[in-house]
Coordinates of C-alpha atoms and ligand atoms in Angstrom, one line a residue:
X28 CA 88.6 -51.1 -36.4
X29 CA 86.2 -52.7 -34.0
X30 CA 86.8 -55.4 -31.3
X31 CA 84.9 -58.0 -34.0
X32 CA 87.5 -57.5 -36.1
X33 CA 90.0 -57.6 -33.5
X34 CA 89.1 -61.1 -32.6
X35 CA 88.7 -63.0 -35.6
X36 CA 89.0 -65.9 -36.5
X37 CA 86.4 -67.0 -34.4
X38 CA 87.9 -69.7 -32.5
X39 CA 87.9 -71.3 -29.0
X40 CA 90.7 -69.2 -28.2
X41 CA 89.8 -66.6 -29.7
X42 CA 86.4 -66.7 -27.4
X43 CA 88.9 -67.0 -24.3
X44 CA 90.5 -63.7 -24.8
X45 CA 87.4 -61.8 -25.5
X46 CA 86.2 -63.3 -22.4
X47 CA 89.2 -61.8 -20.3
X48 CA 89.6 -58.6 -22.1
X49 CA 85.9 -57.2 -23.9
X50 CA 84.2 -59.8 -21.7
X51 CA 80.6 -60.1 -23.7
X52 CA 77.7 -58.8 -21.8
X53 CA 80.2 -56.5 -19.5
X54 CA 77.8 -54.7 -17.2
X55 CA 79.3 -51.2 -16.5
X56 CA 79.5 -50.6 -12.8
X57 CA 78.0 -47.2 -11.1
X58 CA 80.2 -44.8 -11.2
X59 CA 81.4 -44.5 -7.4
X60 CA 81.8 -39.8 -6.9
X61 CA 85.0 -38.8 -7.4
X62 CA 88.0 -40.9 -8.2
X63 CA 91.6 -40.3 -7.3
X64 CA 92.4 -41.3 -11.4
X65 CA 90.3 -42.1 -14.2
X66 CA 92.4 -44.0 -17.0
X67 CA 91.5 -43.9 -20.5
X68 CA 92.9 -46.5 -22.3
X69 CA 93.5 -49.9 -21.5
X70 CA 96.6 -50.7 -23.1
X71 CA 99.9 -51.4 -21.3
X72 CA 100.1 -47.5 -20.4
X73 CA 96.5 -47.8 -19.0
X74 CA 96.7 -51.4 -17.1
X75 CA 99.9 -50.2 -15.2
X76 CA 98.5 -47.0 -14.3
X77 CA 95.2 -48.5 -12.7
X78 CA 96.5 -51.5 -11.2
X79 CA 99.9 -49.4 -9.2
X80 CA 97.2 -46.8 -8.6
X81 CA 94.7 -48.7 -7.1
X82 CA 97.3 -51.0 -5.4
X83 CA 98.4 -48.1 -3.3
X84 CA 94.8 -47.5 -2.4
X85 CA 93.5 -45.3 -5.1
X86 CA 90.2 -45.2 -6.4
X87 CA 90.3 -45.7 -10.0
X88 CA 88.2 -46.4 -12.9
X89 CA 90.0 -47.5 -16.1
X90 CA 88.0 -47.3 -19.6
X91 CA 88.9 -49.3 -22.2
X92 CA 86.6 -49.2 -26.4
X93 CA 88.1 -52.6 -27.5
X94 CA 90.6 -54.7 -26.1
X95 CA 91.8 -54.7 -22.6
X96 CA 95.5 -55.4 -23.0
X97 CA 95.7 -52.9 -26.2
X98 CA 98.6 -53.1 -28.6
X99 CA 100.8 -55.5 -27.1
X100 CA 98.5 -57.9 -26.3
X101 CA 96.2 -58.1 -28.9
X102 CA 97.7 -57.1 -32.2
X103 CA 101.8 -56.0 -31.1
X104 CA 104.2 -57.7 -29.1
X105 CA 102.5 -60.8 -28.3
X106 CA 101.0 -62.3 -31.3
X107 CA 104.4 -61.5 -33.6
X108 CA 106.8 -62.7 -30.9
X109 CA 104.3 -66.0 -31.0
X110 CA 104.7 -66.1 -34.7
X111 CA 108.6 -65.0 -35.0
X112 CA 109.0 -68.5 -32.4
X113 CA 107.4 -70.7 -34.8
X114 CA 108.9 -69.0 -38.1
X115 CA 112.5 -69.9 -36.2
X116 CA 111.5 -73.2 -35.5
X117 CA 110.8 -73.7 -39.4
X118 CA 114.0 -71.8 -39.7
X119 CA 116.2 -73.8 -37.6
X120 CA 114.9 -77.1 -38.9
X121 CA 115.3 -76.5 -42.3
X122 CA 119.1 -75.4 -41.8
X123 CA 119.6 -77.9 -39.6
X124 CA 122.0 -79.8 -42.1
X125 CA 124.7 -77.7 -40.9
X126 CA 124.6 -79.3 -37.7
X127 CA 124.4 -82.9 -39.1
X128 CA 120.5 -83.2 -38.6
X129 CA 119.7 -85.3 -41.3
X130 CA 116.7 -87.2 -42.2
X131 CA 114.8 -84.2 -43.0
X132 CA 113.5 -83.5 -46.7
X133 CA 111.7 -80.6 -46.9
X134 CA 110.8 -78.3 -44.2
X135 CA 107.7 -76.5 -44.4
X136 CA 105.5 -74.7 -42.4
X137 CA 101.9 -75.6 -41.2
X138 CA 100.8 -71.8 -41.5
X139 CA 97.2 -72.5 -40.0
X140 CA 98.7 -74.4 -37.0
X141 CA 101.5 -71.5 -36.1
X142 CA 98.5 -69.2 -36.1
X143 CA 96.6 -71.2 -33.6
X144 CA 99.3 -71.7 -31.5
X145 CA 100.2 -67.8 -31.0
X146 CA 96.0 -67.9 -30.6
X147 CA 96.1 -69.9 -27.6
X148 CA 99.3 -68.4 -26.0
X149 CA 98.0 -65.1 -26.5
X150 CA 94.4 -66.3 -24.7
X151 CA 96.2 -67.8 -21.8
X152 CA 98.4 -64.6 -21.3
X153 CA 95.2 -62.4 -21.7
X154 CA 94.5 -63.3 -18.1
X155 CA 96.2 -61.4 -16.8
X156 CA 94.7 -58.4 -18.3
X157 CA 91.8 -59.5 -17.9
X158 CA 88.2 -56.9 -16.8
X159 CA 87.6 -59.4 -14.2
X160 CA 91.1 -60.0 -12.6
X161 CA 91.0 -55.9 -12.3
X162 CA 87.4 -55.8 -11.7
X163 CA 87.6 -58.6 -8.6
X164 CA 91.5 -58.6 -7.7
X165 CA 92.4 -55.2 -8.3
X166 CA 89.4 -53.3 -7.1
X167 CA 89.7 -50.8 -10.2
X168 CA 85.8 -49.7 -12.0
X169 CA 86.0 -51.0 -15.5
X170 CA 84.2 -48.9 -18.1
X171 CA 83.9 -50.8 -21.5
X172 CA 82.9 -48.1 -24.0
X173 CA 84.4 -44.8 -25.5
X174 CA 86.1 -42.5 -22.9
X175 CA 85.6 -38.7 -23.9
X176 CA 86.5 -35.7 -21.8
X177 CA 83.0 -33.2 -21.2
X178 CA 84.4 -31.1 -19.0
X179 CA 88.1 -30.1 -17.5
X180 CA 87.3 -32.6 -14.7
X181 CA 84.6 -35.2 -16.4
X182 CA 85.1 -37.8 -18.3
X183 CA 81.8 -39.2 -20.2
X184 CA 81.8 -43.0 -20.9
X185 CA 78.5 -45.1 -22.1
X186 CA 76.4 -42.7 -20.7
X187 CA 77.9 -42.2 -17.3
X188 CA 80.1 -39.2 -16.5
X189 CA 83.0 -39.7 -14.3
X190 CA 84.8 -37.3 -12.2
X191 CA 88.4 -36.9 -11.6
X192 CA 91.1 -35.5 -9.2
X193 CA 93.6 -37.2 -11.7
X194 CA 93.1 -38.1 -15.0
X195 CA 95.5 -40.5 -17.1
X196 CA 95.5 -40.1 -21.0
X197 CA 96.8 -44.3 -21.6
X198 CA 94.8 -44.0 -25.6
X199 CA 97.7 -45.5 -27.5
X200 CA 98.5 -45.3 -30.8
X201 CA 97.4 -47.6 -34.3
X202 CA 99.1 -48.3 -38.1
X203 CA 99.3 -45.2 -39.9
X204 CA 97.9 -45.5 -43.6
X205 CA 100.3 -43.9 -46.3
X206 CA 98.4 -42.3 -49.1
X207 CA 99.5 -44.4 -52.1
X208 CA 96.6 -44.2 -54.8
X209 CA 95.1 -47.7 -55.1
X210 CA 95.9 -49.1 -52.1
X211 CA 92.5 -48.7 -50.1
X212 CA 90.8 -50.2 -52.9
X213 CA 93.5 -53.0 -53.3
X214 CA 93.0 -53.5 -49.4
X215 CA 96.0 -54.0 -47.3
X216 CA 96.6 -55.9 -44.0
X217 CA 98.2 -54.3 -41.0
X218 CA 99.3 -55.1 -37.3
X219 CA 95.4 -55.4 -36.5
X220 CA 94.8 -57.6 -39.3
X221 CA 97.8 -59.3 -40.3
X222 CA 97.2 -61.9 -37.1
X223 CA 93.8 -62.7 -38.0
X224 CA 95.2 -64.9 -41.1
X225 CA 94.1 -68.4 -41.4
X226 CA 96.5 -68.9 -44.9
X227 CA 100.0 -67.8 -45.7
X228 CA 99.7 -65.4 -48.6
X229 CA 102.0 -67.2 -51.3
X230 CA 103.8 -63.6 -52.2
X231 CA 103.4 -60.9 -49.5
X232 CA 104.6 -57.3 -50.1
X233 CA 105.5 -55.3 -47.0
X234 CA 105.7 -51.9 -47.1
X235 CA 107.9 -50.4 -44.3
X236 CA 111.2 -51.7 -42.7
X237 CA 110.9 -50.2 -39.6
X238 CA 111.0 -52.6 -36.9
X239 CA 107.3 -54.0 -37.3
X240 CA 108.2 -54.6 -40.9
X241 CA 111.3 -56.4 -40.7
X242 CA 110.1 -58.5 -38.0
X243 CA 107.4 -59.9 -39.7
X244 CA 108.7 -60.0 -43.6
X245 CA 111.8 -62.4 -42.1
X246 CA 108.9 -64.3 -40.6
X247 CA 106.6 -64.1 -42.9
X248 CA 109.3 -65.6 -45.5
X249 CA 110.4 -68.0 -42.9
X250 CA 107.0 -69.3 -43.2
X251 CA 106.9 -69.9 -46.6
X252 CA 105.6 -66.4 -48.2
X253 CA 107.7 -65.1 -50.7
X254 CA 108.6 -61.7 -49.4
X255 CA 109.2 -58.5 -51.0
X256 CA 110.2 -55.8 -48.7
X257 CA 109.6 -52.1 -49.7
X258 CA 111.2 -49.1 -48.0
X259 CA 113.7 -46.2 -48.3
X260 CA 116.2 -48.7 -46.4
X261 CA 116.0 -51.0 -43.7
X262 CA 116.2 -50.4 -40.2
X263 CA 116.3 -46.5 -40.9
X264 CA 116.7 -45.1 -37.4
X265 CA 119.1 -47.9 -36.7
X266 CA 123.1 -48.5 -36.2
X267 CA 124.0 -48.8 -39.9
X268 CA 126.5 -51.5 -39.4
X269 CA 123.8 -53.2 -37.2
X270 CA 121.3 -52.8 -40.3
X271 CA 123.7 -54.1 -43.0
X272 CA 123.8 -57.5 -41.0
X273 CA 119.8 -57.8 -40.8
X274 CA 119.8 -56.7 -44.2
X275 CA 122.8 -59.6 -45.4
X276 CA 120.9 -62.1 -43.4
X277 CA 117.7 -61.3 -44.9
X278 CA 118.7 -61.4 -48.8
X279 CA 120.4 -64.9 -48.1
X280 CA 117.0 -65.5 -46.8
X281 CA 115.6 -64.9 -50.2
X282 CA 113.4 -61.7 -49.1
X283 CA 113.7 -59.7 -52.2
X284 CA 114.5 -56.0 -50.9
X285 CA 113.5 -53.2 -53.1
X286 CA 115.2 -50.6 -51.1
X287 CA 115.4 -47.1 -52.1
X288 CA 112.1 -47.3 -54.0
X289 CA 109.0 -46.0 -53.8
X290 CA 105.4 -46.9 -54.2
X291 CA 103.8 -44.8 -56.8
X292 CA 100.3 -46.9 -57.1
X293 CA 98.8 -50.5 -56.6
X294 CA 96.2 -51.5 -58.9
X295 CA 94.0 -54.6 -58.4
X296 CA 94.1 -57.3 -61.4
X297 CA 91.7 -60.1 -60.6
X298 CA 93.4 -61.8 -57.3
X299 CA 96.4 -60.1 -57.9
X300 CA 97.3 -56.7 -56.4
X301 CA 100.2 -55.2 -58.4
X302 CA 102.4 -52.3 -56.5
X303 CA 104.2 -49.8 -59.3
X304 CA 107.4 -49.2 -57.7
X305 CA 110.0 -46.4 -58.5
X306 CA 113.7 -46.3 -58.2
X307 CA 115.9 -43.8 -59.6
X308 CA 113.5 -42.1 -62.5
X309 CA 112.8 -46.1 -63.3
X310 CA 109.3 -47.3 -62.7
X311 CA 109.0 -51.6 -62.2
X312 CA 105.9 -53.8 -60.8
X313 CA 105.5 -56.3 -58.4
X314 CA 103.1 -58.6 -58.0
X315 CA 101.5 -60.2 -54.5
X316 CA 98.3 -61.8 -52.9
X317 CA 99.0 -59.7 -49.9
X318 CA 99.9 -56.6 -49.2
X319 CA 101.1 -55.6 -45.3
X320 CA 101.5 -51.8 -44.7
X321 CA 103.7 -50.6 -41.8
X322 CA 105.2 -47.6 -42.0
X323 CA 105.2 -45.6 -39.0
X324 CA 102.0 -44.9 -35.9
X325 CA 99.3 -42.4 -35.8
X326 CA 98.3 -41.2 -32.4
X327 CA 94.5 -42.0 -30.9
X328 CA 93.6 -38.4 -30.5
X329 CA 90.0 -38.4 -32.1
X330 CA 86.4 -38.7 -30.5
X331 CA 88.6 -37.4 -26.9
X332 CA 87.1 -34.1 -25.9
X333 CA 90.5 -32.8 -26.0
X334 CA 89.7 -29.3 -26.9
X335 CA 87.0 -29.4 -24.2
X336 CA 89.3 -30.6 -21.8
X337 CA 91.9 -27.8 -22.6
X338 CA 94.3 -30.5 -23.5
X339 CA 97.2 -29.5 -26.3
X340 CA 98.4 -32.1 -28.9
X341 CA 100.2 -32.1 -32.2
X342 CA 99.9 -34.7 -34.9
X343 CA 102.7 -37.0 -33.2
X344 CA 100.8 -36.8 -29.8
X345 CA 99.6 -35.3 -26.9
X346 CA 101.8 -32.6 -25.5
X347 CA 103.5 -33.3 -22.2
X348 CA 106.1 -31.9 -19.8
X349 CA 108.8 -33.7 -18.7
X350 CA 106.7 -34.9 -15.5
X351 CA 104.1 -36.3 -18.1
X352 CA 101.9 -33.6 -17.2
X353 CA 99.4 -32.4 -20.2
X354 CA 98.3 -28.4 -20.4
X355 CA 94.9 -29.6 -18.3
X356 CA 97.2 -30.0 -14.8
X357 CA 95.1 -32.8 -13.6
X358 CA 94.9 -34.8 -17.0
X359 CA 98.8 -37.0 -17.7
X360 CA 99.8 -38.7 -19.8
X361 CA 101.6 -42.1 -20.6
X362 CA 102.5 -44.7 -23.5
X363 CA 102.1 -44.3 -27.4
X364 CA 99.9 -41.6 -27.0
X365 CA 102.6 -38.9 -26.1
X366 CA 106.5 -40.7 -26.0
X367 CA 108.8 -40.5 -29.1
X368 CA 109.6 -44.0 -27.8
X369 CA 106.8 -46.4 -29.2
X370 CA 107.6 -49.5 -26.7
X371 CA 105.6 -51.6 -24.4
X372 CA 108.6 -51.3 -21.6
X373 CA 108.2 -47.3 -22.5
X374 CA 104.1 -47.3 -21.8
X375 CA 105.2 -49.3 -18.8
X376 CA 107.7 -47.0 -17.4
X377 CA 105.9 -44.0 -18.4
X378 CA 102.8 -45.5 -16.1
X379 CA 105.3 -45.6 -12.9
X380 CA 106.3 -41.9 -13.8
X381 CA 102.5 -40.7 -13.8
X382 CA 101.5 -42.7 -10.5
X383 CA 104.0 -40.9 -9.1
X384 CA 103.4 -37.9 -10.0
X385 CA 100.0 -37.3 -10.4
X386 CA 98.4 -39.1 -7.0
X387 CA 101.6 -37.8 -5.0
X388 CA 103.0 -34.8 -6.3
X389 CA 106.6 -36.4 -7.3
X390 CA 108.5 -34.8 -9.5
X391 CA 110.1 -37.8 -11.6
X392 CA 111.4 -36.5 -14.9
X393 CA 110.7 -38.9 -18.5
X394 CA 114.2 -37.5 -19.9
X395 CA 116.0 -39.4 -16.9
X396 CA 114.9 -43.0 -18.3
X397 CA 117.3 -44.9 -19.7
X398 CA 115.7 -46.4 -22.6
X399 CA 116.6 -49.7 -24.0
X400 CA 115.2 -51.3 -27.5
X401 CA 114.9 -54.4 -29.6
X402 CA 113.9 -55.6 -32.9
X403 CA 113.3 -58.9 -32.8
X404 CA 114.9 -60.2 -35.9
X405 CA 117.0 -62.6 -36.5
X406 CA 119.8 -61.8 -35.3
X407 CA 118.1 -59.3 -33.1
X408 CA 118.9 -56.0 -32.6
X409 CA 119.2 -54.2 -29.1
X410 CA 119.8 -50.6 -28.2
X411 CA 120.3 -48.4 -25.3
X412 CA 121.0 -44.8 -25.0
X413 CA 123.0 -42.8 -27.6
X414 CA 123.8 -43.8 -31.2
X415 CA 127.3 -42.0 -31.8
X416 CA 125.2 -39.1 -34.0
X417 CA 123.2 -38.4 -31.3
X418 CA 126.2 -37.8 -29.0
X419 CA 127.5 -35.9 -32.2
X420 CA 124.7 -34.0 -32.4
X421 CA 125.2 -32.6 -28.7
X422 CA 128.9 -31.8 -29.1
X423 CA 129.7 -35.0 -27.1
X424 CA 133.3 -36.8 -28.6
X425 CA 133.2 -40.7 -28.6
X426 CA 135.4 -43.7 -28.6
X427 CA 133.9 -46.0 -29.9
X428 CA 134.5 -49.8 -29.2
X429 CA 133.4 -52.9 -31.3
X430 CA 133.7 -56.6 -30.8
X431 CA 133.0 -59.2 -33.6
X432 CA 130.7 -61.9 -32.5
X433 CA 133.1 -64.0 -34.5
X434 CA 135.4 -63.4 -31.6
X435 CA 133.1 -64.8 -29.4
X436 CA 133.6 -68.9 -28.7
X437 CA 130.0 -69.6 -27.8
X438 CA 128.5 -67.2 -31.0
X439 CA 131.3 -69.1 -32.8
X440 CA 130.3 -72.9 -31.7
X441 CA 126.6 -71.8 -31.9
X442 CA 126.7 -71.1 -35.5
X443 CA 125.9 -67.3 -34.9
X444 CA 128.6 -65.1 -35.1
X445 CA 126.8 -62.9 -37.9
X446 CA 127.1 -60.1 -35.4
X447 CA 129.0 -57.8 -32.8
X448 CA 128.7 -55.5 -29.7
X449 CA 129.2 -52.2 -29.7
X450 CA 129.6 -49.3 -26.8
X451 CA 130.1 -45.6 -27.0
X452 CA 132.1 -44.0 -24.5
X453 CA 132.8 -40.4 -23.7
X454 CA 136.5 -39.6 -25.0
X455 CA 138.6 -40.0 -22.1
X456 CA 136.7 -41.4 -20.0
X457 CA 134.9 -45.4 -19.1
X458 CA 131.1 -43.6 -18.8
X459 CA 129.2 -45.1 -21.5
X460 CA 126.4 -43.6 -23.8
X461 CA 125.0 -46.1 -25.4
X462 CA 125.3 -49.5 -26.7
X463 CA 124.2 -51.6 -29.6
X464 CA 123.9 -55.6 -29.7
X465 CA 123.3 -57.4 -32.7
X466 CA 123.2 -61.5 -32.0
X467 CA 120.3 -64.2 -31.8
X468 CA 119.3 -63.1 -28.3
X469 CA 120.8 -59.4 -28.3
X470 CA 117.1 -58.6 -26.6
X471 CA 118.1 -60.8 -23.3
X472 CA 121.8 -59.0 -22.9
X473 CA 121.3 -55.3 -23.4
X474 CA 120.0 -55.1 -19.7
X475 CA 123.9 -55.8 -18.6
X476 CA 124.3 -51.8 -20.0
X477 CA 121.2 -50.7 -19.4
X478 CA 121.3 -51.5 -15.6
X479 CA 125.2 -49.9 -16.0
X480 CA 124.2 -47.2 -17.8
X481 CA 121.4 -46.2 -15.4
X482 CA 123.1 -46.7 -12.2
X483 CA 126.0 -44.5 -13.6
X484 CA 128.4 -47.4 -14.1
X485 CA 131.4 -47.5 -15.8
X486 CA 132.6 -50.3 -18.6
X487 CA 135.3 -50.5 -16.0
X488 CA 132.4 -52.0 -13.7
X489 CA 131.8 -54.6 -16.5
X490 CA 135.1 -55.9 -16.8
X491 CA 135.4 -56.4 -13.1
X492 CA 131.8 -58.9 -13.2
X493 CA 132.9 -62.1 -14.1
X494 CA 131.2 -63.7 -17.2
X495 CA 130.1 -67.4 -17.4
X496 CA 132.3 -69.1 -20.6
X497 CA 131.1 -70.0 -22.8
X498 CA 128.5 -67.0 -23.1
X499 CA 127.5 -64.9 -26.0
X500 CA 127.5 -62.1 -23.7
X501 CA 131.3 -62.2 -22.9
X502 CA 131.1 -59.7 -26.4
X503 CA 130.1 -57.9 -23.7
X504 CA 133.1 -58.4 -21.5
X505 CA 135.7 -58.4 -24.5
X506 CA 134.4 -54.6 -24.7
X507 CA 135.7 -54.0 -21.5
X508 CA 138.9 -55.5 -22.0
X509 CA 138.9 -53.6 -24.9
X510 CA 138.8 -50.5 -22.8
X511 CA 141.4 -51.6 -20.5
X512 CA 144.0 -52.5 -23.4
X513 CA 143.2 -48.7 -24.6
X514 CA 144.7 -47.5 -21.4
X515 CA 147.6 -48.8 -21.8
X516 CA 149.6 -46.0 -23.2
X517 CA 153.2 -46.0 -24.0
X518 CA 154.1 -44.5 -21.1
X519 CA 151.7 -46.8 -18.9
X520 CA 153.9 -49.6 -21.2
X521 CA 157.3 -48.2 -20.1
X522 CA 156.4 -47.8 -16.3
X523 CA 155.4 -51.6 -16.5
X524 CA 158.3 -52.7 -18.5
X525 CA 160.1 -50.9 -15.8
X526 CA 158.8 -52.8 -12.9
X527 CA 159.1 -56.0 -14.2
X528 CA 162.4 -55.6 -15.1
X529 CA 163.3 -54.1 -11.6
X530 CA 161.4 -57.7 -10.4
X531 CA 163.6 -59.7 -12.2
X532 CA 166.7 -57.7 -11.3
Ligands
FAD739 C1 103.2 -55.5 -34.5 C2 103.7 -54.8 -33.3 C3 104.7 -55.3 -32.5 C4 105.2 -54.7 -31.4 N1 106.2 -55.3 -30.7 C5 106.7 -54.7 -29.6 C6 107.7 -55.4 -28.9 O1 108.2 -56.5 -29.2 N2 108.2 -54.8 -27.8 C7 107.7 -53.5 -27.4 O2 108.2 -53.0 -26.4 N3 106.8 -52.9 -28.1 C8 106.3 -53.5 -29.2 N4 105.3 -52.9 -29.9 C9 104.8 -51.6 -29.4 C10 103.8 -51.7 -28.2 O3 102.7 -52.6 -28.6 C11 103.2 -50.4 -27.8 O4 104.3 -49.5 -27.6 C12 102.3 -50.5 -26.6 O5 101.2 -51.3 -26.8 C13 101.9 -49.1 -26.2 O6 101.0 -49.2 -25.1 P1 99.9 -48.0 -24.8 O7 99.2 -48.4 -23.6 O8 100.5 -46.7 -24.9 O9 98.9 -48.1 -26.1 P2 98.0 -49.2 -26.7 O10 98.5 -50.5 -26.4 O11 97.7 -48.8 -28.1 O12 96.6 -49.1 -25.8 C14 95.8 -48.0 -26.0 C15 94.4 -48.5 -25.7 O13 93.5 -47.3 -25.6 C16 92.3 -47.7 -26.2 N5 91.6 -46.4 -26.5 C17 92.0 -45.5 -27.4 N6 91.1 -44.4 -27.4 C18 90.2 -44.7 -26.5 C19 89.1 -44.0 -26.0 N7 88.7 -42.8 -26.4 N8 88.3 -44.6 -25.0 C20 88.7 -45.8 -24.5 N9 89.7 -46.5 -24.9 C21 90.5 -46.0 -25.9 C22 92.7 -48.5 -27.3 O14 91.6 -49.3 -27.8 C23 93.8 -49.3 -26.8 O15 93.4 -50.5 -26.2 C24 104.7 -53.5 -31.0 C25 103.7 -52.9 -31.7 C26 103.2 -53.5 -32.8 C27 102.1 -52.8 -33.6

């Protein structure tokens, strides 16, 4: 993958993000002695490390091979948020009946113009990321070429070496391929590719229904491509009750799921690439134009100098303490390239740690973040903290509490209330563990428990914040009356009986 492919189709807007983030005819600067951090990897991890870096007056240099802006920018978070927007929009008009819209006949999508809508978003948000704002705003020496590590303190990029009191390792992470005979040959589009598309394949099989998966299979199908979705089950690592309502909303969607099944082969037949499937010792085809693979992420370790550097990694990653330090104690680490948790907010936080620790000897731990999570289906799916197997798996005991969104006027009035909120508490007490939304906009109100959670707050601290009515986010508030009603026990009943009656008396 190259930033030519990155940036096709060649378009106007297109040409605008190249300019702000593999700006043509970049001229390397001289590299200026030794620098307080030298960031490889321009990515979210990367950006946040060289811009708070050089904010507080570090020298830095930040090297970036493709696309400043990385994942999220470029072929992640932006682009498939741009293209969920306009798959709802198709969505919402064509179920729009409900609501007494009428006067529409059939709803369909204008593939080509959705694309080149996320296109120009995408260029005007690349400014931000941009060589030149970092370059000229910033102060920070950008490198456009290969970073590799030639010695424990020298990092060689375009023919320059640069040396290092710090060292940040920001190299991200890309699709991972799964060896399924056929399918290199068939060709198969992933998150680098799968924005590039001009046309809506007619039938699209995704393979994977992770979070990347199901995101874009629900939009994908929204747009007009008749989905088949591929994987052991859907939302794997996810709430299972959470999963089951994706997974309801999706069938009624007309994705076809073939869960439980795997790919054996895929076989090219003139424009036709057919998938051999199997399920329970019976073997069954399906046919698509396109085939979308995303089924987990594979570390950027190669071309590093990592040996040379006397840096350890595994196949997930780089290894790092819980201070993000790597076994080269000047060289950190942030981002995809060494957290179990592959999220933009993760690189982001991860950056903050590694300032912090690297420039100024802090000693901020990574296992102290509370980490919050969304998929950005419809509904969406948020998480923070524990899932109640995790706290299982540490000996913690739960009560858990659940509130139907159907229970919830404005879900209710809204047309949404396919959904609920969730919160584990440890037994016996109001601290929460973790939380799980499922609703339209779960994403925006899982920072309610995540700012609890990581300020040590109780639910009872919830129940006491007055919520605007009509909100979907008084599920959240019904939880901590939920909590309160538990503590009323009998005797709690009896002593209250008691007073009123004494009252009246
Ligand atoms: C389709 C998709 C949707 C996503 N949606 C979301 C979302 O909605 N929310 C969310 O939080 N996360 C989302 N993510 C995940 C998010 O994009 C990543 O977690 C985030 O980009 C990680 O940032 P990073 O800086 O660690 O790595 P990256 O963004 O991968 O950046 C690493 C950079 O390092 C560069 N690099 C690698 N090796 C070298 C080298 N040797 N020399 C120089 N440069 C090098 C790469 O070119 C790349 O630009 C999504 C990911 C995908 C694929």
């Amino acid at each position: 993958m190259t930033q030519t492919t990155l940036l096709q189709p060649d378009t106007t807007e297109n040409r605008v993000l190249a300019a702000n983030v593999h700006p043509p005819g970049w001229i390397n600067p001289e590299p200026a002695g030794r620098y307080n951090l030298v960031v490889i990897g321009g990515g979210t991890a990367g950006l946040v490390c060289a811009a708070g870096a050089a904010g507080l007056g570090a020298r830095v240099a930040l090297i970036e091979r493709y696309l400043l802006g990385g994942d999220c920018l470029n072929v992640g978070c932006v682009p498939s948020k741009g293209v969920i927007r306009a798959s709802r929009a198709v969505f919402d008009a064509r179920t729009g009946g409900e609501f007494g819209v009428r006067g529409i006949k059939e709803v369909h999508a204008d593939f080509g113009q959705a694309m080149e809508r996320m296109r120009l978003l995408r260029a005007g948000i690349s400014g931000h990321d941009s060589a030149r704002r970092f370059r000229d705003e910033l102060g920070v020496d950008v490198f456009i070429g290969q970073g590799s590590f030639s010695a424990p303190d020298l990092i060689s990029v375009a023919g320059r070496e640069l040396r290092f009191a710090r060292a940040a390792l920001c190299t991200g992470a890309r699709a991972q391929a799964p060896p399924i005979p056929g399918l290199s040959e068939a060709g198969y589009l992933t998150n680098e590719t799968v924005f590039s598309l001009t046309e809506l394949p007619p039938r699209l099989a995704v393979i994977g229904a992770g979070p990347i998966g199901c995101e874009l299979a629900q939009a994908f199908a929204r747009l007009g491509s008749q989905v088949t979705l591929i994987a052991p089950q859907i939302l794997g690592r996810e709430d299972r009750d959470a999963a089951a309502i994706l997974q309801e909303a999706m069938l009624r969607e007309g994705i076809a799921l073939e869960l439980g099944a795997q790919v054996l082969s895929v076989e090219t037949r003139g424009a036709e690439k057919l998938l051999r499937l199997e399920r329970d010792a019976r073997s069954f085809e399906v046919a698509a134009d396109s085939i979308l693979v995303g089924v987990g992420r594979a570390p950027n370790l190669e071309g590093l100098g990592l040996e040379t550097a006397g840096i350890r990694y595994e196949k997930e990653g780089v290894t790092v303490s819980d201070t993000l330090r790597t076994s080269n104690p000047r060289v950190y680490a942030a981002g995809d390239i060494c957290s179990a948790y592959k999220f933009t907010h993760m690189a982001d936080a991860q950056a903050r740690i590694l300032i912090a620790n690297a420039l100024f000897r802090g000693r901020q731990k990574n296992s102290a973040l509370t980490v919050p999570w969304c998929t950005y289906t419809d509904p969406e799916i948020a998480h923070v903290g524990m899932y109640e197997a995790d706290a299982a798996a540490r000996g913690i005991e739960v009560t858990t509490l659940t509130v139907p969104l159907s229970e919830v006027d404005r879900a209710v009035l809204d047309g949404e209330s396919a959904g609920f909120a969730r919160v584990h508490l440890r037994k016996g007490t109001d601290q929460m563990l973790g939380a799980t939304l499922v609703a339209r906009h779960a994403g925006e109100m899982i920072s309610e428990f995540t700012l609890a959670i990581s300020s040590g707050l109780g639910i009872s601290a919830i129940g006491k914040a007055i919520h605007p009515y009509p909100t979907q986010a008084e599920a959240i508030k019904k939880l901590a009356d939920a909590y309160n009603r538990s503590r009323l026990t009998p005797l709690v009943k009896r002593l209250l009986a008691a007073w009123l009656s004494w009252q009246r008396s």
